[in-house]
mmCIF file of C-alpha atoms in Angstrom:
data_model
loop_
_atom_site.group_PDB
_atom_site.id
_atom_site.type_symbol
_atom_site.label_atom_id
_atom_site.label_comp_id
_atom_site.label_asym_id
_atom_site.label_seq_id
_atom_site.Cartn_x
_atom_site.Cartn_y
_atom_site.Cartn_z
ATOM 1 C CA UNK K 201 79.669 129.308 64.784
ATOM 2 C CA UNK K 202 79.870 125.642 64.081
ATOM 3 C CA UNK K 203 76.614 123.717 63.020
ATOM 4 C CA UNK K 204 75.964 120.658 62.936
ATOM 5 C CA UNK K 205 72.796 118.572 61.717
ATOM 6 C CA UNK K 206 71.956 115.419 62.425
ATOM 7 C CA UNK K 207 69.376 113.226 59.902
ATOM 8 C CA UNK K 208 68.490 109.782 59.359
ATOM 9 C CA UNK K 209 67.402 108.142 62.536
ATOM 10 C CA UNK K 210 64.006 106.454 62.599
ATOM 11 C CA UNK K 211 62.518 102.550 63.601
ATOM 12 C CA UNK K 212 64.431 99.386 62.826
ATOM 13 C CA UNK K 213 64.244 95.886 63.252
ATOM 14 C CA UNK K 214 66.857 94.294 65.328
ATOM 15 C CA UNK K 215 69.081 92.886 62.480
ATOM 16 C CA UNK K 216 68.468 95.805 60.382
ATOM 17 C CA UNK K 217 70.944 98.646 59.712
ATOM 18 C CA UNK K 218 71.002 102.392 59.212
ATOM 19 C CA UNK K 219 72.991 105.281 57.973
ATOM 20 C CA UNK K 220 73.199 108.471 60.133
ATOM 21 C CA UNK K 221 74.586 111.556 58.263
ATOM 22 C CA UNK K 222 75.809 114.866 59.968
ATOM 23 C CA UNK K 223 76.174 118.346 57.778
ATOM 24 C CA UNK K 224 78.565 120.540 59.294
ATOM 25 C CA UNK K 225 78.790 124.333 58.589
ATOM 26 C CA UNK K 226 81.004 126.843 59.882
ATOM 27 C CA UNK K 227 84.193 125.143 60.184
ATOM 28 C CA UNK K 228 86.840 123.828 57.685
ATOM 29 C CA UNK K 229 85.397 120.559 57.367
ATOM 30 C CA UNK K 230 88.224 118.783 56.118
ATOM 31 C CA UNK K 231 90.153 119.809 58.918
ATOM 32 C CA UNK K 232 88.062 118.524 61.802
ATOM 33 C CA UNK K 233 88.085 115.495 64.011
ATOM 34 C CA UNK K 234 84.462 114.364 64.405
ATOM 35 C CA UNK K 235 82.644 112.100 66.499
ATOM 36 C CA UNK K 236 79.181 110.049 67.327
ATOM 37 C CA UNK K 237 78.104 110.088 70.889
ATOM 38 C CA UNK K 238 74.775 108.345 72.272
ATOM 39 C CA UNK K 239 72.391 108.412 74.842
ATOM 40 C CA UNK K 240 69.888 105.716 75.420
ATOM 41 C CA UNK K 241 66.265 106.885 76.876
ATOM 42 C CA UNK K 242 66.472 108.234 80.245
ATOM 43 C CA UNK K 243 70.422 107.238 80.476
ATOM 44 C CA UNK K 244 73.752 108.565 80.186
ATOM 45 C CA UNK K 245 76.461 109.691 77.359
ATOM 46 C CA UNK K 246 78.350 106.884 76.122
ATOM 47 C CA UNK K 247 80.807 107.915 73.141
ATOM 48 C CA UNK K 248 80.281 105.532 69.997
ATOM 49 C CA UNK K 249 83.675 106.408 68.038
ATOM 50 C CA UNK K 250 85.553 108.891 66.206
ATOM 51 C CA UNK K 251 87.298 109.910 63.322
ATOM 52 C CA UNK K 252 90.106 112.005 62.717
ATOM 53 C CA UNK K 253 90.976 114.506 59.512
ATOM 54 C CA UNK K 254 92.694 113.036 56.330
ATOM 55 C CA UNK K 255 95.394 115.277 56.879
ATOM 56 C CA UNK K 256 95.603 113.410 60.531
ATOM 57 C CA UNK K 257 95.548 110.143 59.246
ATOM 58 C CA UNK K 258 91.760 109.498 59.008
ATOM 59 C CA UNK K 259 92.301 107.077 61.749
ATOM 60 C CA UNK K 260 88.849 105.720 63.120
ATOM 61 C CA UNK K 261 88.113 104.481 66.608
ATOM 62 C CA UNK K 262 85.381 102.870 68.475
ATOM 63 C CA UNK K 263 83.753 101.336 71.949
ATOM 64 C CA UNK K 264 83.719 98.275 72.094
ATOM 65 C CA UNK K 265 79.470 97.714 71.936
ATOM 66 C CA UNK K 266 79.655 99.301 68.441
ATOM 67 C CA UNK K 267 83.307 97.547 66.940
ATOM 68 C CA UNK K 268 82.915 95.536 63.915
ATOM 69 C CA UNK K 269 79.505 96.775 63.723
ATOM 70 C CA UNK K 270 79.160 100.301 63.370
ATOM 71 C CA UNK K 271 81.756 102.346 60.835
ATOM 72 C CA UNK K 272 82.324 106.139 60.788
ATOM 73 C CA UNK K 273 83.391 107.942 57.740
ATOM 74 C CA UNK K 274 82.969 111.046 56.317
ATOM 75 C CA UNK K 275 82.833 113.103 52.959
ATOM 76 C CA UNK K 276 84.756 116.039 53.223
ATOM 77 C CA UNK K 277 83.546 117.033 49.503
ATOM 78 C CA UNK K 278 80.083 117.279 51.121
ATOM 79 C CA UNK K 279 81.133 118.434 54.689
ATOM 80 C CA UNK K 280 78.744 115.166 56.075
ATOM 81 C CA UNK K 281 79.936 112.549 58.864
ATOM 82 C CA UNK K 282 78.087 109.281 58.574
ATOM 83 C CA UNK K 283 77.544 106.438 61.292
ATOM 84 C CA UNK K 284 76.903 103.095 59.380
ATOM 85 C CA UNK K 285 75.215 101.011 61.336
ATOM 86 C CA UNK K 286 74.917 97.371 61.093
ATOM 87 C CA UNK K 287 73.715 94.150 62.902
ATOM 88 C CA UNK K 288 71.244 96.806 64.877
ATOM 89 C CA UNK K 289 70.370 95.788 68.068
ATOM 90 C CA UNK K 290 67.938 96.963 70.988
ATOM 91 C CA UNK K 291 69.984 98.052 73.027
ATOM 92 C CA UNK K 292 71.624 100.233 70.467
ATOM 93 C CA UNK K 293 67.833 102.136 70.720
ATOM 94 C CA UNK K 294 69.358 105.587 71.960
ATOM 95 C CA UNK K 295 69.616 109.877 70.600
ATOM 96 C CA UNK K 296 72.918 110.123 68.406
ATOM 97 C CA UNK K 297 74.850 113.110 68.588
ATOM 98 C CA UNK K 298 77.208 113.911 66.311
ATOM 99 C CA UNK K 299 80.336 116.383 67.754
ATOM 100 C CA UNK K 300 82.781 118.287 66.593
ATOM 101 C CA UNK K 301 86.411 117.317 68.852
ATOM 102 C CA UNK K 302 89.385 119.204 69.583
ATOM 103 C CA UNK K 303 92.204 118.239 67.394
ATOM 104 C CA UNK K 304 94.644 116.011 69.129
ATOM 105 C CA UNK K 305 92.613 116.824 72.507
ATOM 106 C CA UNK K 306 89.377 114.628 71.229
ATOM 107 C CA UNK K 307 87.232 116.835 73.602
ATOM 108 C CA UNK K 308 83.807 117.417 72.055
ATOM 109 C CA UNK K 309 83.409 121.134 71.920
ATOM 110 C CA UNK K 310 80.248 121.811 69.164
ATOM 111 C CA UNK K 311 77.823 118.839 69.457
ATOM 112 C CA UNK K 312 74.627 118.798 67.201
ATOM 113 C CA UNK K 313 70.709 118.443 68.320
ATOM 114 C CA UNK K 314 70.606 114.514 67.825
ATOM 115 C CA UNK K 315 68.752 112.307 66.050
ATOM 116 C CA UNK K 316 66.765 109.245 67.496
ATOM 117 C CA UNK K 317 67.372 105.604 66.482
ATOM 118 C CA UNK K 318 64.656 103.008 67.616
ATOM 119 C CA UNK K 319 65.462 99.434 67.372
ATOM 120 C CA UNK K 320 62.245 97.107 68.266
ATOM 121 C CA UNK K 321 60.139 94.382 66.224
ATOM 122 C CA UNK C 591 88.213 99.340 80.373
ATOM 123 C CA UNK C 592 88.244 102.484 82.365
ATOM 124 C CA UNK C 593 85.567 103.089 84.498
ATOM 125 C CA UNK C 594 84.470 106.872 85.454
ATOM 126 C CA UNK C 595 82.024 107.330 88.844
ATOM 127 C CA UNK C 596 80.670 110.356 89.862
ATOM 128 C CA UNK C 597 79.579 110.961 93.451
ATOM 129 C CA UNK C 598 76.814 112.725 94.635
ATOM 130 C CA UNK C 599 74.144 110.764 92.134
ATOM 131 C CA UNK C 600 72.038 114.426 92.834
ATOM 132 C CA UNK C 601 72.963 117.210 94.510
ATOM 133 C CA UNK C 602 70.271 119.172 95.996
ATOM 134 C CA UNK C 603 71.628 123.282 96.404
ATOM 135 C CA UNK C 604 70.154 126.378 96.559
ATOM 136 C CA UNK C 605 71.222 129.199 94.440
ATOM 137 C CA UNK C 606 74.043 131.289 95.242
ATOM 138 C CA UNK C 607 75.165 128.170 97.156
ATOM 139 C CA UNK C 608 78.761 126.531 96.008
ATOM 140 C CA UNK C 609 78.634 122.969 94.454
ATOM 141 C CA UNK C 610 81.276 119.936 94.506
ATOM 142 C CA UNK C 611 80.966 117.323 92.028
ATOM 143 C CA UNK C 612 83.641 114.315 91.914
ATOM 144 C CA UNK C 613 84.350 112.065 89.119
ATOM 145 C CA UNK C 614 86.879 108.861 89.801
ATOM 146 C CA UNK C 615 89.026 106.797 87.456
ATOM 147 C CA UNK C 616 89.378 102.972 88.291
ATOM 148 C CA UNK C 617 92.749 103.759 86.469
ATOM 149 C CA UNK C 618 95.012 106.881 86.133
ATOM 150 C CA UNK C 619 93.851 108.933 83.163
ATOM 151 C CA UNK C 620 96.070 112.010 84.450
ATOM 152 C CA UNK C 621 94.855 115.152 83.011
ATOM 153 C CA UNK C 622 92.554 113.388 80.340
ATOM 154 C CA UNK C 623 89.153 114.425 81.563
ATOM 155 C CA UNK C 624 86.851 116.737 80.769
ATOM 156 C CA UNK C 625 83.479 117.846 82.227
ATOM 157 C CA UNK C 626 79.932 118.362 80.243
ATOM 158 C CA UNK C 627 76.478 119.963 81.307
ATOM 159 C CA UNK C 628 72.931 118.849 80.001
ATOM 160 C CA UNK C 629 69.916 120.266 80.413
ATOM 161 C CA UNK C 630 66.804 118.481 79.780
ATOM 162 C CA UNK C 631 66.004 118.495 75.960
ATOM 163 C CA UNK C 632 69.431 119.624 75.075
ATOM 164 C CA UNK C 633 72.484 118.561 73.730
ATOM 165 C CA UNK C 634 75.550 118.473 76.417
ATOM 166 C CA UNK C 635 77.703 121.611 76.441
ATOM 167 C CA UNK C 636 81.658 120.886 77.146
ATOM 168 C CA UNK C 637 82.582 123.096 80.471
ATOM 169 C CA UNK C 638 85.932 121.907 80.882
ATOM 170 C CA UNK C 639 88.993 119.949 78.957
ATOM 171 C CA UNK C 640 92.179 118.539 80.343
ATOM 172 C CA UNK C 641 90.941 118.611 83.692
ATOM 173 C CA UNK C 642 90.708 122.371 84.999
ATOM 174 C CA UNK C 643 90.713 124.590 81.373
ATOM 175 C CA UNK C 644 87.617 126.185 80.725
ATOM 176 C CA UNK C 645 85.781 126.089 77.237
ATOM 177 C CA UNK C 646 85.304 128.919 75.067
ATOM 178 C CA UNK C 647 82.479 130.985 76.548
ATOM 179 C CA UNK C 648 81.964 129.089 80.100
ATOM 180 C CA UNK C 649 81.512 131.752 83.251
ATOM 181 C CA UNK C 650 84.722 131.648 85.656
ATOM 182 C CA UNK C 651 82.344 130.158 88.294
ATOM 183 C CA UNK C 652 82.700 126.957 87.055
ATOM 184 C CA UNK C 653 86.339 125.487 87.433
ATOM 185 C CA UNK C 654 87.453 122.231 87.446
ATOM 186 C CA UNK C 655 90.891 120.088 89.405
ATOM 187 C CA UNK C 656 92.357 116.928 89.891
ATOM 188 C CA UNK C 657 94.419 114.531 88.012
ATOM 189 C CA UNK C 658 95.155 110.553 87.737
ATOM 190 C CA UNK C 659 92.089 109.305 89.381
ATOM 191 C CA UNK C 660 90.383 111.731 91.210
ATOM 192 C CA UNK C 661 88.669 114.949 89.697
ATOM 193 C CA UNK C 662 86.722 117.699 90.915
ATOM 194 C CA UNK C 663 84.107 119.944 89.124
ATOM 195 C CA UNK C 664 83.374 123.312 91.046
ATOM 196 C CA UNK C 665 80.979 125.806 90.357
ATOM 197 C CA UNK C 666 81.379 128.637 93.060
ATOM 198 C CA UNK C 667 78.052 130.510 93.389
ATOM 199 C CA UNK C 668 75.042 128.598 91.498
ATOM 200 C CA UNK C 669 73.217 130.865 89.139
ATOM 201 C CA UNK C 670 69.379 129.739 88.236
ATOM 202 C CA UNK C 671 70.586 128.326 84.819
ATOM 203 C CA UNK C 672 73.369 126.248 86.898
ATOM 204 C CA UNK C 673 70.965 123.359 87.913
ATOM 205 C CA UNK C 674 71.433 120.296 85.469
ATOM 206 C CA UNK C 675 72.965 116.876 84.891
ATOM 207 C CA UNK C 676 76.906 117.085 84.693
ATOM 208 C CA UNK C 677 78.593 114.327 83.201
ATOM 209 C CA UNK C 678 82.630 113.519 83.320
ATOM 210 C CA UNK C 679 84.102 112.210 80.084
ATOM 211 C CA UNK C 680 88.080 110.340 80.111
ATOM 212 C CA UNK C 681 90.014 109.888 76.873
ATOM 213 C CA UNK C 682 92.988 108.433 78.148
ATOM 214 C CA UNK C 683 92.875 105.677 76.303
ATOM 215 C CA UNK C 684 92.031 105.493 72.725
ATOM 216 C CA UNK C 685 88.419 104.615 73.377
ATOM 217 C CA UNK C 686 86.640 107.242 75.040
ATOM 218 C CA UNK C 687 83.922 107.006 78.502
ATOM 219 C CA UNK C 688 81.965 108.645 80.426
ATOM 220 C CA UNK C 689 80.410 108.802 84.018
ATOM 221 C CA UNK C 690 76.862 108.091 84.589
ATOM 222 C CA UNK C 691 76.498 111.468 85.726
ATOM 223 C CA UNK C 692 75.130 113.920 88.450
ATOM 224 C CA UNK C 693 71.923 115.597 88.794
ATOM 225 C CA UNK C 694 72.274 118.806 90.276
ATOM 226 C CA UNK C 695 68.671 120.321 91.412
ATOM 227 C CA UNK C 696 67.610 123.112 93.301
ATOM 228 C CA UNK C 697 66.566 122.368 96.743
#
């Protein structure tokens, strides 16, 4: 069964940045496509970005809210995904889920329990 | 930029009662969309890819049709556990979307 654990959300100042990291268990790591998804207080899904396997090309790509501003990569050595985000603004304020996708299909079939990211003054 | 809306905004059903969701594409995405479930508290749950193929584990009540534009999520007899918020997802295009979603509650 395929895990995957969310950690580093928290408060930040508009401005500010933060690093979101996802461990991933039971699945070849290296092999997966992966992908952030987000959902704002009360709101709907809206899909950040996503990044594909090495092997695949390790192509990354993004909505257009997040481009130039938010960067996905991932550590296959440690099985993490990270979200790098930069130049933070409110309305970025939402639960991140990170998500496991279907290989060439870029459904998201195992999605983790999310992890909140506040930004306010 | 495509643009998913789902129609009803809620659907109010009774169990054992047969529910129609629709999702629409302001552009052809033909067979690129896929349908997710959320309960409250939880993370969404992917019912159905490429239109009308049901995910690993998800009861034969719930199927899904359509293509290009128009696309139709069907569960055929609502079980208790049935009643959520059901959200459409495209990926078309290389950037993905979704709808804003429908609330299905029991009436």
């Amino acid at each position: 069964e395929v895990q995957l654990v969310e950690s580093g959300g928290g408060l930040v100042k508009p401005g500010g940045s933060l690093r979101l990291s996802c461990e991933v268990s039971g699945v070849t790591f290296s092999n997966a496509w992966m992908s952030w998804v987000r959902q704002a207080p009360g709101k709907g899904l809206e899909w950040v970005g996503r990044i594909k396997s090495k092997t695949d090309g390790g192509t990354t790509d993004y909505a257009a809210p997040v481009t130039g501003r938010f960067t996905i990569s991932r550590d296959d050595s440690k099985n993490t995904l990270y979200l790098q985000m930069n130049s933070l603004k409110t309305e970025d304020t939402a639960v991140y889920y990170c998500t496991s996708v279907l290989r060439f299909l870029e459904w998201s079939d195992s999605w983790g329990q999310g992890t909140l990211v506040t930004v306010s003054s | 930029e495509i643009v998913l809306t789902q129609s009803p905004g809620t659907l109010s059903l009774s169990p054992g009662e047969r529910a129609t969701l629709s999702c629409r594409a302001t552009q052809s995405v033909s067979s690129k969309l896929a349908w997710y479930q959320q309960k409250p508290g939880q993370a969404p749950r992917l019912l159905i890819y490429e239109a009308s193929n049901r995910a690993t584990g998800i009861p034969a009540r719930f199927s899904g049709s359509g293509s290009g534009t128009d696309f139709t999520l069907t569960i055929s007899s609502l079980e208790p556990e049935d009643f959520a918020v059901y959200y459409c997802q495209q990926r078309s295009k290389w950037r993905g979307s979704f709808g804003q979603g429908t609330k299905l509650e029991i009436k």
